[in-house]
Short mmCIF file of C-alpha atoms and ligand atoms in Angstrom, two decimals:
data_model
loop_
_atom_site.label_atom_id
_atom_site.label_comp_id
_atom_site.label_asym_id
_atom_site.label_seq_id
_atom_site.Cartn_x
_atom_site.Cartn_y
_atom_site.Cartn_z
CA UNK M 9 -96.18 -3.34 77.55
CA UNK M 10 -97.73 -6.32 79.25
CA UNK M 11 -99.23 -7.26 82.62
CA UNK M 12 -97.19 -8.07 85.64
CA UNK M 13 -98.45 -11.69 85.39
CA UNK M 14 -97.25 -12.03 81.79
CA UNK M 15 -94.00 -10.49 82.66
CA UNK M 16 -93.43 -12.95 85.45
CA UNK M 17 -94.29 -15.77 83.11
CA UNK M 18 -91.91 -14.49 80.48
CA UNK M 19 -88.99 -13.81 82.73
CA UNK M 20 -88.98 -16.78 85.08
CA UNK M 21 -86.31 -18.39 83.01
CA UNK M 22 -84.28 -15.18 82.87
CA UNK M 23 -84.75 -14.64 86.56
CA UNK M 24 -83.51 -18.06 87.37
CA UNK M 25 -80.32 -17.33 85.49
CA UNK M 26 -79.92 -14.34 87.84
CA UNK M 27 -80.64 -16.51 90.83
CA UNK M 28 -84.07 -14.96 91.43
CA UNK M 29 -87.00 -16.99 92.62
CA UNK M 30 -90.38 -16.37 90.96
CA UNK M 31 -91.47 -14.88 94.31
CA UNK M 32 -88.74 -12.32 94.03
CA UNK M 33 -90.02 -11.42 90.51
CA UNK M 34 -93.60 -11.08 91.88
CA UNK M 35 -92.24 -8.59 94.36
CA UNK M 36 -91.21 -6.22 91.55
CA UNK M 37 -94.45 -4.31 91.97
CA UNK M 38 -97.88 -3.88 90.57
CA UNK M 39 -96.97 -1.72 87.64
CA UNK M 40 -97.09 -2.99 84.14
CA UNK M 41 -93.50 -3.41 82.98
CA UNK M 42 -91.84 -3.79 79.57
CA UNK M 43 -91.87 -7.29 78.21
CA UNK M 44 -88.62 -9.02 78.72
CA UNK M 45 -87.12 -10.07 75.40
CA UNK M 46 -84.86 -13.13 75.13
CA UNK M 47 -81.20 -12.01 75.47
CA UNK M 48 -79.30 -11.76 72.18
CA UNK M 49 -75.51 -12.31 72.47
CA UNK M 50 -74.57 -9.00 71.01
CA UNK M 51 -70.90 -9.68 71.51
CA UNK M 52 -71.22 -12.58 69.11
CA UNK M 53 -73.37 -10.65 66.83
CA UNK M 54 -70.76 -7.78 66.68
CA UNK M 55 -67.87 -10.20 66.52
CA UNK M 56 -66.27 -8.84 69.64
CA UNK M 57 -64.21 -11.59 71.38
CA UNK M 58 -65.09 -12.35 74.95
CA UNK M 59 -61.99 -12.53 77.04
CA UNK M 60 -60.75 -14.28 80.21
CA UNK M 61 -59.59 -11.33 82.46
CA UNK M 62 -56.47 -12.64 84.15
CA UNK M 63 -55.24 -9.08 84.41
CA UNK M 64 -57.39 -7.17 86.98
CA UNK M 65 -59.81 -4.23 87.21
CA UNK M 66 -58.37 -2.41 84.11
CA UNK M 67 -60.65 0.09 82.32
CA UNK M 68 -59.49 -1.04 78.88
CA UNK M 69 -60.58 -4.51 79.71
CA UNK M 70 -64.06 -3.32 80.99
CA UNK M 71 -62.85 -3.71 84.59
CA UNK M 72 -65.00 -5.90 86.78
CA UNK M 73 -68.05 -8.19 86.17
CA UNK M 74 -71.00 -7.38 88.37
CA UNK M 75 -72.08 -10.07 90.77
CA UNK M 76 -75.49 -11.72 89.91
CA UNK M 77 -77.36 -9.78 92.51
CA UNK M 78 -76.04 -6.55 91.18
CA UNK M 79 -76.95 -7.49 87.51
CA UNK M 80 -80.46 -8.31 88.73
CA UNK M 81 -80.83 -4.95 90.43
CA UNK M 82 -79.66 -3.20 87.32
CA UNK M 83 -82.18 -5.16 85.15
CA UNK M 84 -85.00 -4.27 87.62
CA UNK M 85 -84.03 -0.61 87.53
CA UNK M 86 -84.30 -0.53 83.74
CA UNK M 87 -88.08 -1.26 83.92
CA UNK M 88 -89.06 1.88 85.71
CA UNK M 89 -88.57 5.63 85.20
CA UNK M 90 -88.09 7.63 88.28
CA UNK M 91 -87.15 11.29 89.08
CA UNK M 92 -83.43 11.44 88.71
CA UNK M 93 -82.93 13.94 91.47
CA UNK M 94 -85.05 11.85 93.85
CA UNK M 95 -82.92 8.81 92.99
CA UNK M 96 -79.59 10.65 93.27
CA UNK M 97 -80.43 12.02 96.73
CA UNK M 98 -81.96 8.84 98.11
CA UNK M 99 -78.99 6.77 96.89
CA UNK M 100 -76.58 9.35 98.34
CA UNK M 101 -78.20 9.38 101.75
CA UNK M 102 -78.38 5.46 101.84
CA UNK M 103 -74.65 5.27 100.86
CA UNK M 104 -73.61 7.90 103.37
CA UNK M 105 -75.37 5.97 106.14
CA UNK M 106 -73.74 2.65 105.13
CA UNK M 107 -70.29 4.12 104.66
CA UNK M 108 -70.40 6.25 107.85
CA UNK M 109 -69.77 9.62 106.16
CA UNK M 110 -71.79 12.88 105.99
CA UNK M 111 -72.88 12.72 102.37
CA UNK M 112 -72.42 10.79 99.21
CA UNK M 113 -72.85 11.35 95.41
CA UNK M 114 -72.77 8.64 92.74
CA UNK M 115 -70.66 9.76 89.75
CA UNK M 116 -69.99 8.16 86.45
CA UNK M 117 -66.70 6.90 87.79
CA UNK M 118 -63.85 7.95 89.98
CA UNK M 119 -62.40 10.19 87.12
CA UNK M 120 -65.82 12.02 87.05
CA UNK M 121 -65.83 12.23 90.85
CA UNK M 122 -62.39 13.88 90.66
CA UNK M 123 -63.81 16.68 88.39
CA UNK M 124 -67.05 16.97 90.31
CA UNK M 125 -65.29 17.21 93.69
CA UNK M 126 -62.81 19.72 92.28
CA UNK M 127 -65.68 21.85 90.83
CA UNK M 128 -67.36 21.55 94.16
CA UNK M 129 -64.31 22.99 95.92
CA UNK M 130 -64.14 25.79 93.50
CA UNK M 131 -67.83 26.81 93.88
CA UNK M 132 -68.81 25.74 97.46
CA UNK M 133 -71.35 28.18 98.93
CA UNK M 134 -71.82 29.75 95.44
CA UNK M 135 -73.84 27.33 93.19
CA UNK M 136 -74.28 30.07 90.62
CA UNK M 137 -70.58 29.82 89.95
CA UNK M 138 -71.06 26.36 88.50
CA UNK M 139 -71.58 28.06 85.08
CA UNK M 140 -68.02 29.55 85.31
CA UNK M 141 -66.39 26.09 85.37
CA UNK M 142 -64.11 25.76 83.50
CA UNK M 143 -64.31 28.87 81.15
CA UNK M 144 -64.05 31.44 83.93
CA UNK M 145 -62.44 29.40 86.71
CA UNK M 146 -59.84 32.17 86.91
CA UNK M 147 -62.37 34.14 88.77
CA UNK M 148 -62.73 31.41 91.44
CA UNK M 149 -60.28 29.93 93.93
CA UNK M 150 -58.71 27.64 91.30
CA UNK M 151 -55.30 26.72 92.74
CA UNK M 152 -54.98 23.05 93.77
CA UNK M 153 -51.93 22.00 95.76
CA UNK M 154 -50.44 18.48 95.35
CA UNK M 155 -47.22 16.68 95.95
CA UNK M 156 -44.88 16.32 92.89
CA UNK M 157 -44.90 12.57 93.37
CA UNK M 158 -48.71 12.67 93.33
CA UNK M 159 -48.95 13.90 89.75
CA UNK M 160 -50.57 11.16 87.71
CA UNK M 161 -52.52 10.75 84.46
CA UNK M 162 -55.84 11.24 86.23
CA UNK M 163 -54.92 14.82 87.45
CA UNK M 164 -56.22 15.82 83.96
CA UNK M 165 -59.69 15.38 85.62
CA UNK M 166 -58.65 18.28 88.03
CA UNK M 167 -57.31 20.44 85.36
CA UNK M 168 -60.38 20.15 83.15
CA UNK M 169 -62.12 22.29 85.81
CA UNK M 170 -59.76 25.13 84.90
CA UNK M 171 -57.63 24.58 87.87
CA UNK M 172 -53.87 25.41 88.26
CA UNK M 173 -51.88 22.60 89.77
CA UNK M 174 -49.31 23.82 92.34
CA UNK M 175 -46.60 21.09 93.06
CA UNK M 176 -44.80 20.88 96.37
CA UNK M 177 -42.21 18.38 97.65
CA UNK M 178 -41.40 19.24 101.34
CA UNK M 179 -43.64 19.96 104.20
CA UNK M 180 -42.13 23.48 104.41
CA UNK M 181 -42.88 24.00 100.74
CA UNK M 182 -46.42 22.87 101.27
CA UNK M 183 -46.94 25.23 104.24
CA UNK M 184 -45.72 28.12 102.03
CA UNK M 185 -47.90 27.17 99.02
CA UNK M 186 -51.35 28.41 100.29
CA UNK M 187 -52.58 31.73 98.89
CA UNK M 188 -55.98 33.43 98.89
CA UNK M 189 -56.56 31.53 95.56
CA UNK M 190 -56.03 28.05 96.98
CA UNK M 191 -59.23 25.97 96.53
CA UNK M 192 -58.22 22.47 97.25
CA UNK M 193 -55.31 20.20 98.52
CA UNK M 194 -55.25 16.98 96.60
CA UNK M 195 -53.70 13.59 97.73
CA UNK M 196 -53.24 10.49 95.48
CA UNK M 197 -53.50 7.50 97.94
CA UNK M 198 -51.51 4.92 95.82
CA UNK M 199 -48.63 7.24 95.02
CA UNK M 200 -45.34 5.56 95.57
CA UNK M 201 -43.43 8.83 95.89
CA UNK M 202 -44.15 11.72 98.26
CA UNK M 203 -42.73 12.70 101.73
CA UNK M 204 -45.87 14.29 103.19
CA UNK M 205 -48.09 11.96 105.19
CA UNK M 206 -51.97 11.85 105.05
CA UNK M 207 -52.19 13.30 108.55
CA UNK M 208 -49.76 16.31 107.72
CA UNK M 209 -51.60 16.90 104.48
CA UNK M 210 -54.87 17.25 106.29
CA UNK M 211 -53.64 19.25 109.22
CA UNK M 212 -51.95 21.91 107.10
CA UNK M 213 -54.81 22.26 104.69
CA UNK M 214 -57.33 22.55 107.49
CA UNK M 215 -55.21 25.21 109.22
CA UNK M 216 -55.78 27.23 106.11
CA UNK M 217 -59.50 26.21 105.84
CA UNK M 218 -58.87 24.52 102.58
CA UNK M 219 -60.61 21.18 101.78
CA UNK M 220 -58.58 18.02 101.22
CA UNK M 221 -59.54 15.48 98.50
CA UNK M 222 -58.10 12.02 98.30
CA UNK M 223 -58.24 9.68 95.27
CA UNK M 224 -58.55 6.02 96.54
CA UNK M 225 -60.18 4.81 93.32
CA UNK M 226 -58.60 1.30 93.28
CA UNK M 227 -58.07 0.84 97.02
CA UNK M 228 -60.80 -1.57 98.01
CA UNK M 229 -60.17 -4.15 99.50
CA UNK M 230 -59.75 -3.61 102.39
CA UNK M 231 -63.54 -2.90 102.63
CA UNK M 232 -62.95 -0.63 105.57
CA UNK M 233 -61.17 1.72 103.27
CA UNK M 234 -64.70 2.90 102.26
CA UNK M 235 -64.74 4.78 105.65
CA UNK M 236 -61.13 5.00 106.66
CA UNK M 237 -60.34 8.16 104.71
CA UNK M 238 -63.38 10.17 105.52
CA UNK M 239 -62.78 9.21 109.21
CA UNK M 240 -59.08 10.23 108.88
CA UNK M 241 -60.34 13.73 108.11
CA UNK M 242 -60.37 14.02 104.35
CA UNK M 243 -63.18 16.23 103.24
CA UNK M 244 -63.74 14.34 99.94
CA UNK M 245 -62.86 10.81 98.99
CA UNK M 246 -63.37 9.02 95.62
CA UNK M 247 -63.63 5.25 94.80
CA UNK M 248 -64.31 3.74 91.36
CA UNK M 249 -67.48 1.85 91.28
CA UNK M 250 -66.36 -0.78 88.73
CA UNK M 251 -63.07 -1.90 90.33
CA UNK M 252 -62.93 -3.79 93.70
CA UNK M 253 -66.49 -2.79 94.45
CA UNK M 254 -67.69 -4.62 91.39
CA UNK M 255 -70.48 -2.30 90.49
CA UNK M 256 -71.20 -0.80 87.06
CA UNK M 257 -68.02 0.32 85.25
CA UNK M 258 -69.45 3.68 84.60
CA UNK M 259 -70.18 4.40 88.24
CA UNK M 260 -68.15 5.82 91.09
CA UNK M 261 -68.45 7.34 94.52
CA UNK M 262 -67.74 10.78 95.89
CA UNK M 263 -67.97 10.79 99.66
CA UNK M 264 -67.46 13.51 102.29
CA UNK M 265 -68.59 16.86 103.68
CA UNK M 266 -72.24 17.73 103.10
CA UNK M 267 -71.56 21.32 101.76
CA UNK M 268 -68.92 20.01 99.31
CA UNK M 269 -71.01 17.09 98.07
CA UNK M 270 -73.99 19.52 97.51
CA UNK M 271 -71.56 21.80 95.66
CA UNK M 272 -70.37 18.96 93.53
CA UNK M 273 -73.91 17.96 92.81
CA UNK M 274 -74.57 21.54 91.58
CA UNK M 275 -71.85 20.92 89.06
CA UNK M 276 -73.18 17.56 87.91
CA UNK M 277 -76.07 16.53 85.56
CA UNK M 278 -79.01 17.01 85.27
CA UNK M 279 -77.96 20.75 85.48
CA UNK M 280 -77.30 21.69 81.88
CA UNK M 281 -74.92 24.49 82.66
CA UNK M 282 -72.30 22.34 84.45
CA UNK M 283 -68.99 20.64 83.91
CA UNK M 284 -70.65 17.37 84.87
CA UNK M 285 -73.48 17.54 82.34
CA UNK M 286 -71.69 14.93 80.17
CA UNK M 287 -70.89 12.68 83.15
CA UNK M 288 -74.43 11.32 83.32
CA UNK M 289 -75.18 8.30 85.53
CA UNK M 290 -78.28 6.63 84.48
CA UNK M 291 -80.80 5.03 86.94
CA UNK M 292 -79.49 1.61 86.09
CA UNK M 293 -75.95 2.60 87.17
CA UNK M 294 -77.20 4.40 90.30
CA UNK M 295 -79.09 1.29 91.42
CA UNK M 296 -76.16 -0.89 90.36
CA UNK M 297 -73.79 1.14 92.53
CA UNK M 298 -76.07 0.86 95.56
CA UNK M 299 -76.53 -2.87 94.99
CA UNK M 300 -72.77 -3.43 94.49
CA UNK M 301 -72.08 -1.74 97.92
CA UNK M 302 -74.80 -3.86 99.61
CA UNK M 303 -73.05 -6.97 97.97
CA UNK M 304 -69.51 -5.88 99.03
CA UNK M 305 -70.54 -5.09 102.62
CA UNK M 306 -71.59 -8.79 102.94
CA UNK M 307 -68.17 -9.96 101.83
CA UNK M 308 -64.95 -10.14 103.99
CA UNK M 309 -61.38 -9.13 103.22
CA UNK M 310 -60.37 -12.65 104.10
CA UNK M 311 -62.93 -14.18 101.76
CA UNK M 312 -61.76 -11.97 98.80
CA UNK M 313 -58.07 -12.77 99.55
CA UNK M 314 -58.59 -16.49 99.89
CA UNK M 315 -60.62 -16.75 96.69
CA UNK M 316 -57.75 -15.10 94.82
CA UNK M 317 -55.25 -17.41 96.52
CA UNK M 318 -57.25 -20.54 95.54
CA UNK M 319 -57.22 -19.41 91.99
CA UNK M 320 -53.43 -18.74 91.95
CA UNK M 321 -52.94 -22.12 93.73
CA UNK M 322 -54.77 -23.93 90.87
CA UNK M 323 -52.74 -22.11 88.20
CA UNK M 324 -49.51 -22.96 90.11
CA UNK M 325 -50.44 -26.62 90.23
CA UNK M 326 -51.11 -26.66 86.47
CA UNK M 327 -47.54 -25.36 85.54
CA UNK M 328 -45.33 -26.32 88.42
CA UNK M 329 -43.71 -29.31 86.46
CA UNK M 330 -42.00 -26.89 83.98
CA UNK M 331 -38.22 -26.67 84.22
CA UNK M 332 -36.74 -23.72 86.17
CA UNK M 333 -40.16 -22.19 86.90
CA UNK M 334 -40.62 -20.40 90.13
CA UNK M 335 -43.76 -18.58 91.40
CA UNK M 336 -44.34 -15.91 94.00
CA UNK M 337 -47.57 -14.28 95.44
CA UNK M 338 -47.42 -10.56 95.66
CA UNK M 339 -50.03 -8.32 97.23
CA UNK M 340 -49.58 -4.60 96.16
CA UNK M 341 -49.65 -2.36 99.26
CA UNK M 342 -52.40 0.02 98.29
CA UNK M 343 -54.19 -0.27 95.00
CA UNK M 344 -55.32 -3.74 93.80
CA UNK M 345 -54.56 -5.04 97.24
CA UNK M 346 -55.13 -8.74 96.47
CA UNK M 347 -52.84 -11.66 95.76
CA UNK M 348 -51.22 -11.55 92.31
CA UNK M 349 -49.24 -14.40 90.77
CA UNK M 350 -45.70 -13.67 89.66
CA UNK M 351 -44.28 -16.39 87.28
CA UNK M 352 -40.53 -16.49 86.47
CA UNK M 353 -38.32 -18.98 84.63
CA UNK M 354 -34.98 -19.29 83.00
CA UNK M 355 -35.27 -18.30 79.33
CA UNK M 356 -32.38 -20.63 78.49
CA UNK M 357 -34.67 -23.49 79.49
CA UNK M 358 -38.04 -22.15 78.30
CA UNK M 359 -37.35 -20.15 75.16
CA UNK M 360 -40.14 -17.63 75.11
CA UNK M 361 -40.30 -14.11 76.66
CA UNK M 362 -43.21 -13.22 78.96
CA UNK M 363 -44.33 -10.61 76.47
CA UNK M 364 -44.61 -13.22 73.77
CA UNK M 365 -46.49 -15.50 76.26
CA UNK M 366 -48.97 -12.76 76.69
CA UNK M 367 -49.44 -12.42 73.00
CA UNK M 368 -49.92 -16.13 72.51
CA UNK M 369 -52.54 -16.22 75.28
CA UNK M 370 -54.33 -13.23 73.73
CA UNK M 371 -54.38 -14.86 70.32
CA UNK M 372 -55.44 -18.24 71.69
CA UNK M 373 -59.10 -19.58 72.26
CA UNK M 374 -60.47 -18.44 74.55
CA UNK M 375 -58.52 -15.19 74.43
CA UNK M 376 -56.86 -14.50 77.75
CA UNK M 377 -55.49 -11.14 79.04
CA UNK M 378 -52.71 -11.28 81.58
CA UNK M 379 -51.73 -8.28 83.75
CA UNK M 380 -50.12 -5.56 81.69
CA UNK M 381 -47.23 -5.61 84.15
CA UNK M 382 -46.14 -8.82 82.25
CA UNK M 383 -42.62 -8.44 80.80
CA UNK M 384 -42.45 -4.78 81.85
CA UNK M 385 -39.39 -3.49 83.68
CA UNK M 386 -41.63 -1.88 86.33
CA UNK M 387 -45.27 -2.99 86.51
CA UNK M 388 -47.91 -0.55 87.57
CA UNK M 389 -49.63 0.09 90.95
CA UNK M 390 -47.08 -1.59 93.29
CA UNK M 391 -46.67 -4.65 91.16
CA UNK M 392 -42.90 -4.59 90.80
CA UNK M 393 -42.34 -7.10 87.88
CA UNK M 394 -39.49 -7.24 85.56
CA UNK M 395 -38.71 -8.16 81.97
CA UNK M 396 -38.75 -11.85 83.02
CA UNK M 397 -42.04 -11.96 84.88
CA UNK M 398 -45.60 -13.14 83.86
CA UNK M 399 -48.11 -11.40 86.16
CA UNK M 400 -51.53 -12.90 86.60
CA UNK M 401 -54.13 -10.85 88.38
CA UNK M 402 -56.73 -13.50 89.36
CA UNK M 403 -59.54 -11.54 91.04
CA UNK M 404 -61.69 -10.62 88.10
CA UNK M 405 -61.83 -14.11 86.51
CA UNK M 406 -65.09 -15.95 86.47
CA UNK M 407 -65.40 -19.21 88.45
CA UNK M 408 -63.55 -22.08 86.59
CA UNK M 409 -61.51 -19.88 84.42
CA UNK M 410 -58.36 -20.36 86.56
CA UNK M 411 -58.30 -23.97 85.14
CA UNK M 412 -58.30 -22.68 81.55
CA UNK M 413 -55.54 -20.05 82.33
CA UNK M 414 -53.38 -22.80 83.85
CA UNK M 415 -53.92 -25.10 80.98
CA UNK M 416 -53.09 -22.42 78.41
CA UNK M 417 -50.06 -21.17 80.32
CA UNK M 418 -48.78 -24.77 80.38
CA UNK M 419 -49.34 -25.36 76.63
CA UNK M 420 -47.56 -22.05 75.66
CA UNK M 421 -44.57 -22.55 77.99
CA UNK M 422 -44.14 -26.31 77.52
CA UNK M 423 -44.19 -25.75 73.81
CA UNK M 424 -41.02 -23.59 74.25
CA UNK M 425 -39.03 -25.93 76.60
CA UNK M 426 -35.64 -26.54 75.22
CA UNK M 427 -34.90 -30.32 75.61
CA UNK M 428 -31.10 -30.07 75.43
CA UNK M 429 -28.52 -27.29 75.27
C1 PLP D 10 -59.14 3.75 88.02
C2 PLP D 10 -58.65 5.05 88.65
C3 PLP D 10 -59.35 6.20 88.41
C4 PLP D 10 -60.54 6.36 87.36
O1 PLP D 10 -61.52 5.55 87.82
P1 PLP D 10 -62.88 5.45 86.88
O2 PLP D 10 -63.89 4.74 87.80
O3 PLP D 10 -62.50 4.47 85.80
O4 PLP D 10 -63.25 6.71 86.33
C5 PLP D 10 -58.91 7.40 88.98
N1 PLP D 10 -57.87 7.32 89.86
C6 PLP D 10 -57.15 6.23 90.13
C7 PLP D 10 -56.15 6.19 91.10
C8 PLP D 10 -57.60 4.98 89.53
O5 PLP D 10 -56.98 3.83 89.79
#
């Protein structure tokens, strides 16, 4: 421990890296704080390659990088213990006010919010029932209705609360599916299949007094989606904190009705007898999530889109002299709703498959990850690629990395050009 003055002296250089002025460090408060040690590059120490993320907000690539202001807020939070319940409730109230909804809870990610929201629907009005999730969920209203086309890998987060998923396809089937055991109606916003609209989904569920929960995890931008779905009438909405919001990767949002958010919180840590006990969100991530929302609400959809377009423009400029090559900008309709670059060419002229281009970029220095839709017959999340497409997701790159991606793409593709047939 050291004094504030010594802390300020020791951390002016670090603060400058984060864009803080010394006066901002002075404002951290009068408490003694832990001495700031010089940062060790633990990635280098562990031998873990740093990558250029030309893919997007994928969990297996550590999703987004937090903006400098968010990183600074996380670092500040790390210096001070607080009461976790005080922090969760103050952060929730602040977020609810900024996102125009009744209540909010910060979870350890959208997947955790799916579980907490589900557990909340099963136990609403009966906090003591939290101890029964999932082992005795059969004693609760544990049926969850969803459209067949809305089944997706993350519905495991609903099932881990001991629910039974009831699939429907038509509106008539949906209306028939409600029983005294129905606890929740679930909607996957980015689903590409499903004939029942958002409005009908809400209307029918509410006619049976059943809460509706929508997963919109990857559906920012547009920024207004942060309030569009609660205002549409969904009782619970989740977003991932570490995707387009650019908060900590292990943070997420559960937004919605006050009684359901309170019930979700009763199923969350720090309560030991709860399904969410292992879904802890530390003070650093809670503050990081709040700071990321403050950051995002200062951005514009146009600004986010035009930055992505500038990056794709620079990559296209670097490779456009290659024979037979064509490019297209594609904006997926719901999830990852930002410009993506689709690169195609005649493999008779450039003799390498997109999959092998992805491998060459991964094995190069620096190591580059392109979008996993590359070379796939049907790319994920509205990115309809094919076996002959390289897909670049530009929005999670750091400034200047587009030039490196353009140069490496040119090296790999030009190295495979067939000079005569
Ligand atoms: C990413 C994602 C999740 C999980 O989000 P985390 O914040 O990583 O837990 C859930 N649902 C959908 C639709 C997603 O895209």
